[in-house]
PDB file of C-alpha atoms in Angstrom:
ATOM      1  CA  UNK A   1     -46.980 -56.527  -1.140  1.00  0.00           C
ATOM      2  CA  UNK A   2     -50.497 -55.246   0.341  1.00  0.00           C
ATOM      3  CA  UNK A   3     -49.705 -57.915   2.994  1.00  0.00           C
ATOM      4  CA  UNK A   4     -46.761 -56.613   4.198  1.00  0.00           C
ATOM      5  CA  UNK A   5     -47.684 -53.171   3.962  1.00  0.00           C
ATOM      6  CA  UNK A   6     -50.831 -54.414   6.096  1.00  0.00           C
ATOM      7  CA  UNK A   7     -48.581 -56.073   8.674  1.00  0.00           C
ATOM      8  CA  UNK A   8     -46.156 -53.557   8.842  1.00  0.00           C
ATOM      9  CA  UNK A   9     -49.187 -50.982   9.495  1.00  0.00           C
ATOM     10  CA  UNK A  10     -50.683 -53.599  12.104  1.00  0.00           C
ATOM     11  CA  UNK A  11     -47.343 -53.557  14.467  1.00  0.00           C
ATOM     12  CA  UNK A  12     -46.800 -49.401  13.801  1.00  0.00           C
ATOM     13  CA  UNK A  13     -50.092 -49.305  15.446  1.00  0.00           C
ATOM     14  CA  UNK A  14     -49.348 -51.397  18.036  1.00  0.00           C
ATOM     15  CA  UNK A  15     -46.219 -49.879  18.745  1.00  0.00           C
ATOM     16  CA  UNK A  16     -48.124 -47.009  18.919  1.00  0.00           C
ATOM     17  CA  UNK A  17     -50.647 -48.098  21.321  1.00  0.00           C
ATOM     18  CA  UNK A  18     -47.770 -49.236  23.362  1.00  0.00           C
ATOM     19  CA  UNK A  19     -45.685 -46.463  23.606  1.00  0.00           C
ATOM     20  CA  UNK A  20     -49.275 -43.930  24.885  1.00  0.00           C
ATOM     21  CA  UNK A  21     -49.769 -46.991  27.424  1.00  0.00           C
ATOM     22  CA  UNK A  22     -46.390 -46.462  28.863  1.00  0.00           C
ATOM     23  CA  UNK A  23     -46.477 -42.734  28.606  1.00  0.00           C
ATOM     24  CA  UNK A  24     -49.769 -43.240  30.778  1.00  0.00           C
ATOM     25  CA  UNK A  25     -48.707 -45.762  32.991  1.00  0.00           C
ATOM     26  CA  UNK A  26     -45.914 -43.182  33.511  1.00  0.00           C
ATOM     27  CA  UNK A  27     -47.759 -40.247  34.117  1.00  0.00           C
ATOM     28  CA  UNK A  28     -50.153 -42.041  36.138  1.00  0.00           C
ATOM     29  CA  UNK A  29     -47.443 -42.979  38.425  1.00  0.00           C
ATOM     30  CA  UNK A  30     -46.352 -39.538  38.761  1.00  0.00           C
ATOM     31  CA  UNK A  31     -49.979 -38.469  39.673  1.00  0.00           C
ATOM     32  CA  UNK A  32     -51.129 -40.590  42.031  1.00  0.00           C
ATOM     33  CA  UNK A  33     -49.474 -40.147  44.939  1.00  0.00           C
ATOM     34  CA  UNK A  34     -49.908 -36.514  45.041  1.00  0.00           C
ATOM     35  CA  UNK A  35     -53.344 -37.247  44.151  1.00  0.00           C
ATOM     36  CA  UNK A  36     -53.804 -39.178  46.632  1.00  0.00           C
ATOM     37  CA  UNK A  37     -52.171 -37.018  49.563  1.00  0.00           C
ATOM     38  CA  UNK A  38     -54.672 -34.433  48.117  1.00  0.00           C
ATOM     39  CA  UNK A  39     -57.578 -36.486  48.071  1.00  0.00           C
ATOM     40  CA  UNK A  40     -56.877 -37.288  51.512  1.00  0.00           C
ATOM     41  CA  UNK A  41     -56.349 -33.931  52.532  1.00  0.00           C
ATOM     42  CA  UNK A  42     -59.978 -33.057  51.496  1.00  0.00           C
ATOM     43  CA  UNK A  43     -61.763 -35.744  52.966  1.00  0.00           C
ATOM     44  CA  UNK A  44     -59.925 -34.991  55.887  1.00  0.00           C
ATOM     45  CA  UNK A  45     -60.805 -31.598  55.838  1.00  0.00           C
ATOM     46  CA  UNK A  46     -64.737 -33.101  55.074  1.00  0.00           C
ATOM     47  CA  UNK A  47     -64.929 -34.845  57.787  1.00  0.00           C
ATOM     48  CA  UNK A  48     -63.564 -32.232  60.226  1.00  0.00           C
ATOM     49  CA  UNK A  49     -66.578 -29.750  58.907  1.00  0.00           C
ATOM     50  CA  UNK A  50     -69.073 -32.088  58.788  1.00  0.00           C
ATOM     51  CA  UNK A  51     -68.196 -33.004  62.758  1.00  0.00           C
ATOM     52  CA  UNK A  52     -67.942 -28.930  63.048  1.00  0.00           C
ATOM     53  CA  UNK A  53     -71.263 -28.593  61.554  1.00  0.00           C
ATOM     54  CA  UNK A  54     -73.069 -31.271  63.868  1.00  0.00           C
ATOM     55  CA  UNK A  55     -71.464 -31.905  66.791  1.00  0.00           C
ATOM     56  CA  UNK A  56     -74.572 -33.885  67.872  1.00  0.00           C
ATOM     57  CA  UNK A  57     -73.511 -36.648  66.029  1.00  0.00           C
ATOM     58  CA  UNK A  58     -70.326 -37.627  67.842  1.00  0.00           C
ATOM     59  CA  UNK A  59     -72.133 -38.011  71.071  1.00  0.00           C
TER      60      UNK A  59
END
């Protein structure tokens, strides 16, 4: 009986686990890619005031 209640705990768990992996995987994808447009924007915008800043660098 403590066996089965055991296993039965051991694959709730896992189901568990599972289930918040997918919800991450899933939010993850929904993330990223604006993430990533924004992350581009700023470095973008970075660079553009770091070649603002010293112009003597682009030579």
């Amino acid at each position: 009986m403590s066996h089965y209640q055991h296993y039965g705990t051991t694959v709730r768990e896992k189901m568990a686990a599972y289930q918040a992996e997918a919800a991450r995987a899933r939010l993850l994808k929904l993330i990223v890619p604006s993430f990533r447009v924004r992350l581009g924007r700023i470095l973008l915008a970075m660079g553009r005031r770091l070649v603002g800043e010293s112009p003597g660098l682009q030579s």
